[in-house]
Amino acid sequence: MITLKNAHLSEPDLAWLSVAEKHAPLDALSAEIYRLPLAEFRKVPYKPGPLPSNAPQPDKDLSIRSDTVTVRDGTTIGLRIYEPVTQANTKGNTRKLLFYNVHGGGWTVGTPETEEAQNRFVAARNGAVVVSVDYRLAPEFPFPTAIHDSMDGLQWCIEHADALGIDTDRIVLGGGSAGANIVAAMTLLLRDDAPLKGSFTVIGQLLNIPVTCHPSHFPSTKYELQSYKQNKDVPLVGADRMHIYWNNYIPAANAGNPLASPLLAPSLTNLPPALVQVAGMDPLRDEGLAYAGALQASGVSTTLKVYPGMPHAFYVYPDLAPSRQYFDTVVEWIASL
């Protein structure tokens, strides 16, 4: 029997309450908009969250450009590339670390700019080349299209390593929410099946507020899963919206596939070191905690950072203290690798 121990993490943080009480929700993330049917929801212009006041600036701290990649079915998708203006200390290595970002948005919405603040910080502070992939979205392109597109974007980076100036033995994969789900699937493929295995080295996986298991397949006899109930109607992303996202991405009957629900993988051994960041007032909280625990139990070096009382994607309010900690943790963890 699982002892319930995570409920206190749902108690709203004072920093969050100061936002909830004094400010209207952001236009693209308001509760009203998130309740719209998908067709209506998509009519709302997508706006990534505002940048922190100390966000690195183009031309001064980094450059930002676009490129394209042709994926395995012949479709062309986009890439957003961030490059530092100044070279970080790489101990004699002139090649830069590659941070490959897979954006969030429930596999259904979002763009390569969804994690714009994070991507800028990593490029400028870590002296890294950041590539954010514009994978195709569900329900028009359901599982496993997003994974295939993201894998093909990564292969493009390897093939263009000289032009990008990256060290193919220093690659970090990162994603938020559904993007973290895709990254977790990518690490499993790269460990076991990918034809590129051995041609580059992934030294870390960044899993921010990750989706790791469809709730219908969650191993609840092994791990606690109450966050879908405790955080059902929380701001930004509640349980109902997550169910919609899952339904768009893959039928529930098939969602036990470990590439859709990485927590169900037969083995998590020999995966790259991980940073798992979890929000306490988030329907995804317990599956994030479970995945971090499963990685640790499998011998994977895992850093877990929990933000009690903060909702999913709270960093869209970027100047809150927990949001600053969130971005700083990403930069510091990548530097530690």
PDB file of C-alpha atoms in Angstrom, residues 67-316:
ATOM      1  CA  ASP A  67      16.999  26.960 -40.026  1.00  0.00           C
ATOM      2  CA  THR A  68      15.127  23.954 -41.360  1.00  0.00           C
ATOM      3  CA  VAL A  69      15.505  20.192 -41.445  1.00  0.00           C
ATOM      4  CA  THR A  70      13.851  17.637 -43.711  1.00  0.00           C
ATOM      5  CA  VAL A  71      12.589  14.777 -41.556  1.00  0.00           C
ATOM      6  CA  ARG A  72      12.174  11.114 -42.409  1.00  0.00           C
ATOM      7  CA  ASP A  73       8.843  11.435 -44.253  1.00  0.00           C
ATOM      8  CA  GLY A  74      10.090  14.294 -46.426  1.00  0.00           C
ATOM      9  CA  THR A  75       8.422  17.099 -44.448  1.00  0.00           C
ATOM     10  CA  THR A  76      10.411  20.226 -43.641  1.00  0.00           C
ATOM     11  CA  ILE A  77      10.242  21.507 -40.063  1.00  0.00           C
ATOM     12  CA  GLY A  78      11.892  24.455 -38.385  1.00  0.00           C
ATOM     13  CA  LEU A  79      14.727  24.914 -35.909  1.00  0.00           C
ATOM     14  CA  ARG A  80      15.405  27.966 -33.730  1.00  0.00           C
ATOM     15  CA  ILE A  81      19.119  28.352 -33.007  1.00  0.00           C
ATOM     16  CA  TYR A  82      20.628  30.401 -30.185  1.00  0.00           C
ATOM     17  CA  GLU A  83      24.376  31.051 -30.165  1.00  0.00           C
ATOM     18  CA  PRO A  84      26.367  32.872 -27.483  1.00  0.00           C
ATOM     19  CA  VAL A  85      28.133  36.080 -28.411  1.00  0.00           C
ATOM     20  CA  THR A  86      31.018  35.320 -26.058  1.00  0.00           C
ATOM     21  CA  GLN A  87      32.624  31.953 -25.500  1.00  0.00           C
ATOM     22  CA  ALA A  88      32.270  30.458 -22.024  1.00  0.00           C
ATOM     23  CA  ASN A  89      35.299  28.858 -20.421  1.00  0.00           C
ATOM     24  CA  THR A  90      35.557  25.422 -22.015  1.00  0.00           C
ATOM     25  CA  LYS A  91      39.023  24.508 -20.693  1.00  0.00           C
ATOM     26  CA  GLY A  92      40.717  24.660 -24.080  1.00  0.00           C
ATOM     27  CA  ASN A  93      37.871  23.109 -26.070  1.00  0.00           C
ATOM     28  CA  THR A  94      36.753  25.562 -28.741  1.00  0.00           C
ATOM     29  CA  ARG A  95      33.649  23.512 -29.482  1.00  0.00           C
ATOM     30  CA  LYS A  96      30.499  24.375 -27.570  1.00  0.00           C
ATOM     31  CA  LEU A  97      28.057  22.223 -25.687  1.00  0.00           C
ATOM     32  CA  LEU A  98      24.812  21.577 -27.570  1.00  0.00           C
ATOM     33  CA  PHE A  99      21.583  22.033 -25.628  1.00  0.00           C
ATOM     34  CA  TYR A 100      18.804  20.498 -27.717  1.00  0.00           C
ATOM     35  CA  ASN A 101      15.400  21.705 -26.573  1.00  0.00           C
ATOM     36  CA  VAL A 102      12.014  20.057 -27.164  1.00  0.00           C
ATOM     37  CA  HIS A 103       9.248  22.500 -26.264  1.00  0.00           C
ATOM     38  CA  GLY A 104       6.172  21.869 -24.152  1.00  0.00           C
ATOM     39  CA  GLY A 105       2.511  22.427 -24.938  1.00  0.00           C
ATOM     40  CA  GLY A 106       0.768  19.111 -24.422  1.00  0.00           C
ATOM     41  CA  TRP A 107       2.009  17.836 -27.808  1.00  0.00           C
ATOM     42  CA  THR A 108      -0.809  20.053 -29.146  1.00  0.00           C
ATOM     43  CA  VAL A 109       0.360  23.682 -28.996  1.00  0.00           C
ATOM     44  CA  GLY A 110       3.628  25.529 -28.503  1.00  0.00           C
ATOM     45  CA  THR A 111       6.579  26.652 -30.600  1.00  0.00           C
ATOM     46  CA  PRO A 112      10.378  26.627 -30.338  1.00  0.00           C
ATOM     47  CA  GLU A 113       9.982  29.900 -28.389  1.00  0.00           C
ATOM     48  CA  THR A 114       7.904  28.313 -25.624  1.00  0.00           C
ATOM     49  CA  GLU A 115      10.983  28.059 -23.379  1.00  0.00           C
ATOM     50  CA  GLU A 116      12.529  31.264 -24.743  1.00  0.00           C
ATOM     51  CA  ALA A 117      13.839  32.510 -21.401  1.00  0.00           C
ATOM     52  CA  GLN A 118      15.473  29.174 -20.559  1.00  0.00           C
ATOM     53  CA  ASN A 119      17.036  28.893 -24.020  1.00  0.00           C
ATOM     54  CA  ARG A 120      18.515  32.371 -23.818  1.00  0.00           C
ATOM     55  CA  PHE A 121      19.935  31.767 -20.347  1.00  0.00           C
ATOM     56  CA  VAL A 122      21.572  28.496 -21.388  1.00  0.00           C
ATOM     57  CA  ALA A 123      23.098  30.009 -24.524  1.00  0.00           C
ATOM     58  CA  ALA A 124      24.454  33.096 -22.761  1.00  0.00           C
ATOM     59  CA  ARG A 125      25.396  31.730 -19.335  1.00  0.00           C
ATOM     60  CA  ASN A 126      26.524  28.239 -20.302  1.00  0.00           C
ATOM     61  CA  GLY A 127      28.184  29.352 -23.538  1.00  0.00           C
ATOM     62  CA  ALA A 128      26.142  26.713 -25.353  1.00  0.00           C
ATOM     63  CA  VAL A 129      24.566  26.430 -28.760  1.00  0.00           C
ATOM     64  CA  VAL A 130      20.850  25.909 -28.181  1.00  0.00           C
ATOM     65  CA  VAL A 131      18.677  24.338 -30.866  1.00  0.00           C
ATOM     66  CA  SER A 132      14.913  24.235 -30.299  1.00  0.00           C
ATOM     67  CA  VAL A 133      12.932  21.991 -32.626  1.00  0.00           C
ATOM     68  CA  ASP A 134       9.538  22.834 -34.148  1.00  0.00           C
ATOM     69  CA  TYR A 135       8.131  19.308 -34.183  1.00  0.00           C
ATOM     70  CA  ARG A 136       4.676  18.674 -35.648  1.00  0.00           C
ATOM     71  CA  LEU A 137       1.708  18.738 -33.292  1.00  0.00           C
ATOM     72  CA  ALA A 138      -1.156  16.414 -32.381  1.00  0.00           C
ATOM     73  CA  PRO A 139      -3.923  15.574 -33.062  1.00  0.00           C
ATOM     74  CA  GLU A 140      -3.055  16.081 -36.737  1.00  0.00           C
ATOM     75  CA  PHE A 141       0.295  14.391 -36.115  1.00  0.00           C
ATOM     76  CA  PRO A 142      -0.135  11.994 -33.168  1.00  0.00           C
ATOM     77  CA  PHE A 143       2.370   9.721 -31.440  1.00  0.00           C
ATOM     78  CA  PRO A 144       5.102   9.005 -32.452  1.00  0.00           C
ATOM     79  CA  THR A 145       5.497  11.894 -34.932  1.00  0.00           C
ATOM     80  CA  ALA A 146       6.814  14.333 -32.322  1.00  0.00           C
ATOM     81  CA  ILE A 147       9.467  11.836 -31.250  1.00  0.00           C
ATOM     82  CA  HIS A 148      10.531  11.108 -34.838  1.00  0.00           C
ATOM     83  CA  ASP A 149      10.707  14.812 -35.719  1.00  0.00           C
ATOM     84  CA  SER A 150      12.751  15.525 -32.610  1.00  0.00           C
ATOM     85  CA  MET A 151      15.141  12.655 -33.295  1.00  0.00           C
ATOM     86  CA  ASP A 152      15.613  13.831 -36.885  1.00  0.00           C
ATOM     87  CA  GLY A 153      16.274  17.384 -35.701  1.00  0.00           C
ATOM     88  CA  LEU A 154      18.966  16.054 -33.376  1.00  0.00           C
ATOM     89  CA  GLN A 155      20.527  14.090 -36.234  1.00  0.00           C
ATOM     90  CA  TRP A 156      20.631  17.310 -38.271  1.00  0.00           C
ATOM     91  CA  CYS A 157      22.615  18.928 -35.447  1.00  0.00           C
ATOM     92  CA  ILE A 158      25.117  16.070 -35.468  1.00  0.00           C
ATOM     93  CA  GLU A 159      25.498  16.262 -39.241  1.00  0.00           C
ATOM     94  CA  HIS A 160      26.013  20.043 -39.018  1.00  0.00           C
ATOM     95  CA  ALA A 161      28.295  19.943 -35.977  1.00  0.00           C
ATOM     96  CA  ASP A 162      31.121  21.764 -37.735  1.00  0.00           C
ATOM     97  CA  ALA A 163      28.898  24.595 -38.923  1.00  0.00           C
ATOM     98  CA  LEU A 164      27.293  24.888 -35.487  1.00  0.00           C
ATOM     99  CA  GLY A 165      30.639  24.652 -33.708  1.00  0.00           C
ATOM    100  CA  ILE A 166      29.375  22.026 -31.275  1.00  0.00           C
ATOM    101  CA  ASP A 167      31.141  19.215 -29.465  1.00  0.00           C
ATOM    102  CA  THR A 168      29.205  16.052 -30.307  1.00  0.00           C
ATOM    103  CA  ASP A 169      30.439  14.461 -27.089  1.00  0.00           C
ATOM    104  CA  ARG A 170      28.777  17.193 -25.001  1.00  0.00           C
ATOM    105  CA  ILE A 171      25.054  17.145 -25.736  1.00  0.00           C
ATOM    106  CA  VAL A 172      22.266  17.852 -23.275  1.00  0.00           C
ATOM    107  CA  LEU A 173      18.670  17.065 -24.197  1.00  0.00           C
ATOM    108  CA  GLY A 174      16.043  19.198 -22.509  1.00  0.00           C
ATOM    109  CA  GLY A 175      12.298  19.592 -22.533  1.00  0.00           C
ATOM    110  CA  GLY A 176       9.382  20.886 -20.533  1.00  0.00           C
ATOM    111  CA  SER A 177       6.111  19.068 -19.849  1.00  0.00           C
ATOM    112  CA  ALA A 178       5.232  17.172 -23.058  1.00  0.00           C
ATOM    113  CA  GLY A 179       8.684  18.131 -24.346  1.00  0.00           C
ATOM    114  CA  ALA A 180      10.227  16.385 -21.356  1.00  0.00           C
ATOM    115  CA  ASN A 181       8.143  13.330 -22.215  1.00  0.00           C
ATOM    116  CA  ILE A 182       9.638  13.369 -25.723  1.00  0.00           C
ATOM    117  CA  VAL A 183      13.151  13.807 -24.340  1.00  0.00           C
ATOM    118  CA  ALA A 184      12.701  10.842 -22.008  1.00  0.00           C
ATOM    119  CA  ALA A 185      11.576   8.757 -24.994  1.00  0.00           C
ATOM    120  CA  MET A 186      14.583   9.960 -27.000  1.00  0.00           C
ATOM    121  CA  THR A 187      17.027   8.860 -24.307  1.00  0.00           C
ATOM    122  CA  LEU A 188      15.481   5.381 -24.348  1.00  0.00           C
ATOM    123  CA  LEU A 189      15.801   5.198 -28.136  1.00  0.00           C
ATOM    124  CA  LEU A 190      19.342   6.503 -28.113  1.00  0.00           C
ATOM    125  CA  ARG A 191      20.323   3.924 -25.519  1.00  0.00           C
ATOM    126  CA  ASP A 192      18.787   0.977 -27.365  1.00  0.00           C
ATOM    127  CA  ASP A 193      17.795   1.418 -30.967  1.00  0.00           C
ATOM    128  CA  ALA A 194      18.956   4.575 -32.684  1.00  0.00           C
ATOM    129  CA  PRO A 195      21.205   4.169 -35.742  1.00  0.00           C
ATOM    130  CA  LEU A 196      23.218   7.134 -34.464  1.00  0.00           C
ATOM    131  CA  LYS A 197      24.187   5.272 -31.282  1.00  0.00           C
ATOM    132  CA  GLY A 198      27.878   5.774 -30.614  1.00  0.00           C
ATOM    133  CA  SER A 199      28.344   8.733 -32.966  1.00  0.00           C
ATOM    134  CA  PHE A 200      27.741  11.287 -30.196  1.00  0.00           C
ATOM    135  CA  THR A 201      27.338  11.456 -26.441  1.00  0.00           C
ATOM    136  CA  VAL A 202      24.363  12.740 -24.474  1.00  0.00           C
ATOM    137  CA  ILE A 203      25.759  13.835 -21.121  1.00  0.00           C
ATOM    138  CA  GLY A 204      22.480  14.931 -19.526  1.00  0.00           C
ATOM    139  CA  GLN A 205      18.704  15.018 -19.777  1.00  0.00           C
ATOM    140  CA  LEU A 206      16.737  17.978 -18.443  1.00  0.00           C
ATOM    141  CA  LEU A 207      13.151  17.026 -17.564  1.00  0.00           C
ATOM    142  CA  ASN A 208      11.141  20.068 -16.489  1.00  0.00           C
ATOM    143  CA  ILE A 209       7.630  19.437 -15.059  1.00  0.00           C
ATOM    144  CA  PRO A 210       7.608  16.196 -17.057  1.00  0.00           C
ATOM    145  CA  VAL A 211       4.813  14.007 -18.367  1.00  0.00           C
ATOM    146  CA  THR A 212       6.022  10.472 -17.694  1.00  0.00           C
ATOM    147  CA  CYS A 213       2.962   8.179 -17.660  1.00  0.00           C
ATOM    148  CA  HIS A 214      -0.615   8.144 -18.893  1.00  0.00           C
ATOM    149  CA  PRO A 215      -2.834   8.157 -15.783  1.00  0.00           C
ATOM    150  CA  SER A 216      -4.718   5.058 -16.976  1.00  0.00           C
ATOM    151  CA  HIS A 217      -1.476   3.071 -17.004  1.00  0.00           C
ATOM    152  CA  PHE A 218       0.202   4.557 -13.942  1.00  0.00           C
ATOM    153  CA  PRO A 219       1.716   1.889 -11.632  1.00  0.00           C
ATOM    154  CA  SER A 220      -0.216   3.122  -8.588  1.00  0.00           C
ATOM    155  CA  THR A 221       0.683   0.068  -6.531  1.00  0.00           C
ATOM    156  CA  LYS A 222       4.296   1.224  -6.675  1.00  0.00           C
ATOM    157  CA  TYR A 223       4.061   5.013  -6.682  1.00  0.00           C
ATOM    158  CA  GLU A 224       1.696   7.600  -5.283  1.00  0.00           C
ATOM    159  CA  LEU A 225      -0.681   9.207  -7.796  1.00  0.00           C
ATOM    160  CA  GLN A 226      -3.007  11.705  -6.151  1.00  0.00           C
ATOM    161  CA  SER A 227      -1.883  14.879  -7.889  1.00  0.00           C
ATOM    162  CA  TYR A 228      -4.510  14.552 -10.624  1.00  0.00           C
ATOM    163  CA  LYS A 229      -7.156  14.759  -7.877  1.00  0.00           C
ATOM    164  CA  GLN A 230      -5.433  17.189  -5.529  1.00  0.00           C
ATOM    165  CA  ASN A 231      -4.582  19.574  -8.377  1.00  0.00           C
ATOM    166  CA  LYS A 232      -7.579  18.962 -10.613  1.00  0.00           C
ATOM    167  CA  ASP A 233      -8.690  22.587 -10.968  1.00  0.00           C
ATOM    168  CA  VAL A 234      -5.447  24.483 -10.459  1.00  0.00           C
ATOM    169  CA  PRO A 235      -4.463  27.437 -12.668  1.00  0.00           C
ATOM    170  CA  LEU A 236      -2.527  27.228 -15.939  1.00  0.00           C
ATOM    171  CA  VAL A 237      -2.869  23.467 -16.573  1.00  0.00           C
ATOM    172  CA  GLY A 238      -5.402  21.363 -14.683  1.00  0.00           C
ATOM    173  CA  ALA A 239      -6.264  17.682 -14.867  1.00  0.00           C
ATOM    174  CA  ASP A 240      -9.001  18.063 -17.482  1.00  0.00           C
ATOM    175  CA  ARG A 241      -6.661  19.828 -19.862  1.00  0.00           C
ATOM    176  CA  MET A 242      -4.051  17.087 -19.429  1.00  0.00           C
ATOM    177  CA  HIS A 243      -6.646  14.452 -20.330  1.00  0.00           C
ATOM    178  CA  ILE A 244      -7.423  16.408 -23.507  1.00  0.00           C
ATOM    179  CA  TYR A 245      -3.753  16.604 -24.373  1.00  0.00           C
ATOM    180  CA  TRP A 246      -3.292  12.871 -23.870  1.00  0.00           C
ATOM    181  CA  ASN A 247      -6.349  12.128 -26.026  1.00  0.00           C
ATOM    182  CA  ASN A 248      -4.904  14.285 -28.784  1.00  0.00           C
ATOM    183  CA  TYR A 249      -1.535  12.560 -28.651  1.00  0.00           C
ATOM    184  CA  ILE A 250      -2.315   8.846 -28.351  1.00  0.00           C
ATOM    185  CA  PRO A 251      -5.354   6.649 -27.614  1.00  0.00           C
ATOM    186  CA  ALA A 252      -5.454   5.648 -23.978  1.00  0.00           C
ATOM    187  CA  ALA A 253      -5.385   1.951 -24.909  1.00  0.00           C
ATOM    188  CA  ASN A 254      -1.980   2.437 -26.567  1.00  0.00           C
ATOM    189  CA  ALA A 255      -0.500   4.880 -24.064  1.00  0.00           C
ATOM    190  CA  GLY A 256       1.208   2.119 -22.100  1.00  0.00           C
ATOM    191  CA  ASN A 257       3.926   2.152 -24.743  1.00  0.00           C
ATOM    192  CA  PRO A 258       7.129   3.135 -22.893  1.00  0.00           C
ATOM    193  CA  LEU A 259       7.899   5.730 -25.566  1.00  0.00           C
ATOM    194  CA  ALA A 260       4.638   7.449 -24.588  1.00  0.00           C
ATOM    195  CA  SER A 261       4.857   6.586 -20.875  1.00  0.00           C
ATOM    196  CA  PRO A 262       8.591   6.325 -20.058  1.00  0.00           C
ATOM    197  CA  LEU A 263       7.864   5.408 -16.436  1.00  0.00           C
ATOM    198  CA  LEU A 264       6.754   2.022 -17.813  1.00  0.00           C
ATOM    199  CA  ALA A 265      10.052   1.267 -19.563  1.00  0.00           C
ATOM    200  CA  PRO A 266      11.317  -2.204 -18.579  1.00  0.00           C
ATOM    201  CA  SER A 267      14.641  -0.658 -17.592  1.00  0.00           C
ATOM    202  CA  LEU A 268      15.919   2.864 -16.980  1.00  0.00           C
ATOM    203  CA  THR A 269      19.528   1.814 -16.493  1.00  0.00           C
ATOM    204  CA  ASN A 270      22.394   3.401 -18.429  1.00  0.00           C
ATOM    205  CA  LEU A 271      20.518   6.606 -19.170  1.00  0.00           C
ATOM    206  CA  PRO A 272      22.189  10.041 -19.015  1.00  0.00           C
ATOM    207  CA  PRO A 273      22.284  11.980 -15.735  1.00  0.00           C
ATOM    208  CA  ALA A 274      19.021  13.805 -15.164  1.00  0.00           C
ATOM    209  CA  LEU A 275      17.658  16.984 -13.658  1.00  0.00           C
ATOM    210  CA  VAL A 276      13.962  16.621 -12.849  1.00  0.00           C
ATOM    211  CA  GLN A 277      12.089  19.780 -11.831  1.00  0.00           C
ATOM    212  CA  VAL A 278       8.615  19.301 -10.356  1.00  0.00           C
ATOM    213  CA  ALA A 279       5.864  21.769  -9.418  1.00  0.00           C
ATOM    214  CA  GLY A 280       3.912  20.845  -6.294  1.00  0.00           C
ATOM    215  CA  MET A 281       0.534  22.258  -7.365  1.00  0.00           C
ATOM    216  CA  ASP A 282       0.589  20.415 -10.692  1.00  0.00           C
ATOM    217  CA  PRO A 283      -1.422  17.387 -11.894  1.00  0.00           C
ATOM    218  CA  LEU A 284       1.909  16.034 -13.188  1.00  0.00           C
ATOM    219  CA  ARG A 285       3.627  16.268  -9.808  1.00  0.00           C
ATOM    220  CA  ASP A 286       3.444  12.650  -8.724  1.00  0.00           C
ATOM    221  CA  GLU A 287       4.552  11.176 -12.053  1.00  0.00           C
ATOM    222  CA  GLY A 288       7.530  13.543 -12.051  1.00  0.00           C
ATOM    223  CA  LEU A 289       8.468  12.441  -8.555  1.00  0.00           C
ATOM    224  CA  ALA A 290       7.954   8.801  -9.537  1.00  0.00           C
ATOM    225  CA  TYR A 291      10.190   9.109 -12.579  1.00  0.00           C
ATOM    226  CA  ALA A 292      12.955  10.792 -10.598  1.00  0.00           C
ATOM    227  CA  GLY A 293      12.731   7.981  -8.042  1.00  0.00           C
ATOM    228  CA  ALA A 294      12.767   5.319 -10.749  1.00  0.00           C
ATOM    229  CA  LEU A 295      15.847   6.858 -12.357  1.00  0.00           C
ATOM    230  CA  GLN A 296      17.639   6.972  -9.013  1.00  0.00           C
ATOM    231  CA  ALA A 297      16.680   3.364  -8.252  1.00  0.00           C
ATOM    232  CA  SER A 298      18.120   2.380 -11.640  1.00  0.00           C
ATOM    233  CA  GLY A 299      21.476   3.924 -10.822  1.00  0.00           C
ATOM    234  CA  VAL A 300      21.046   7.064 -12.923  1.00  0.00           C
ATOM    235  CA  SER A 301      22.566  10.181 -11.358  1.00  0.00           C
ATOM    236  CA  THR A 302      19.444  12.259 -10.737  1.00  0.00           C
ATOM    237  CA  THR A 303      18.946  15.728  -9.287  1.00  0.00           C
ATOM    238  CA  LEU A 304      15.405  16.447  -8.118  1.00  0.00           C
ATOM    239  CA  LYS A 305      14.183  19.996  -7.534  1.00  0.00           C
ATOM    240  CA  VAL A 306      10.638  20.480  -6.179  1.00  0.00           C
ATOM    241  CA  TYR A 307       8.761  23.785  -6.078  1.00  0.00           C
ATOM    242  CA  PRO A 308       6.039  23.324  -3.428  1.00  0.00           C
ATOM    243  CA  GLY A 309       2.798  25.160  -4.021  1.00  0.00           C
ATOM    244  CA  MET A 310       3.609  26.261  -7.564  1.00  0.00           C
ATOM    245  CA  PRO A 311       1.428  25.313 -10.572  1.00  0.00           C
ATOM    246  CA  HIS A 312       2.482  23.789 -13.847  1.00  0.00           C
ATOM    247  CA  ALA A 313       4.550  26.216 -15.962  1.00  0.00           C
ATOM    248  CA  PHE A 314       4.715  28.750 -13.122  1.00  0.00           C
ATOM    249  CA  TYR A 315       7.872  30.195 -14.700  1.00  0.00           C
ATOM    250  CA  VAL A 316       5.674  32.149 -17.137  1.00  0.00           C
TER     251      VAL A 316
END
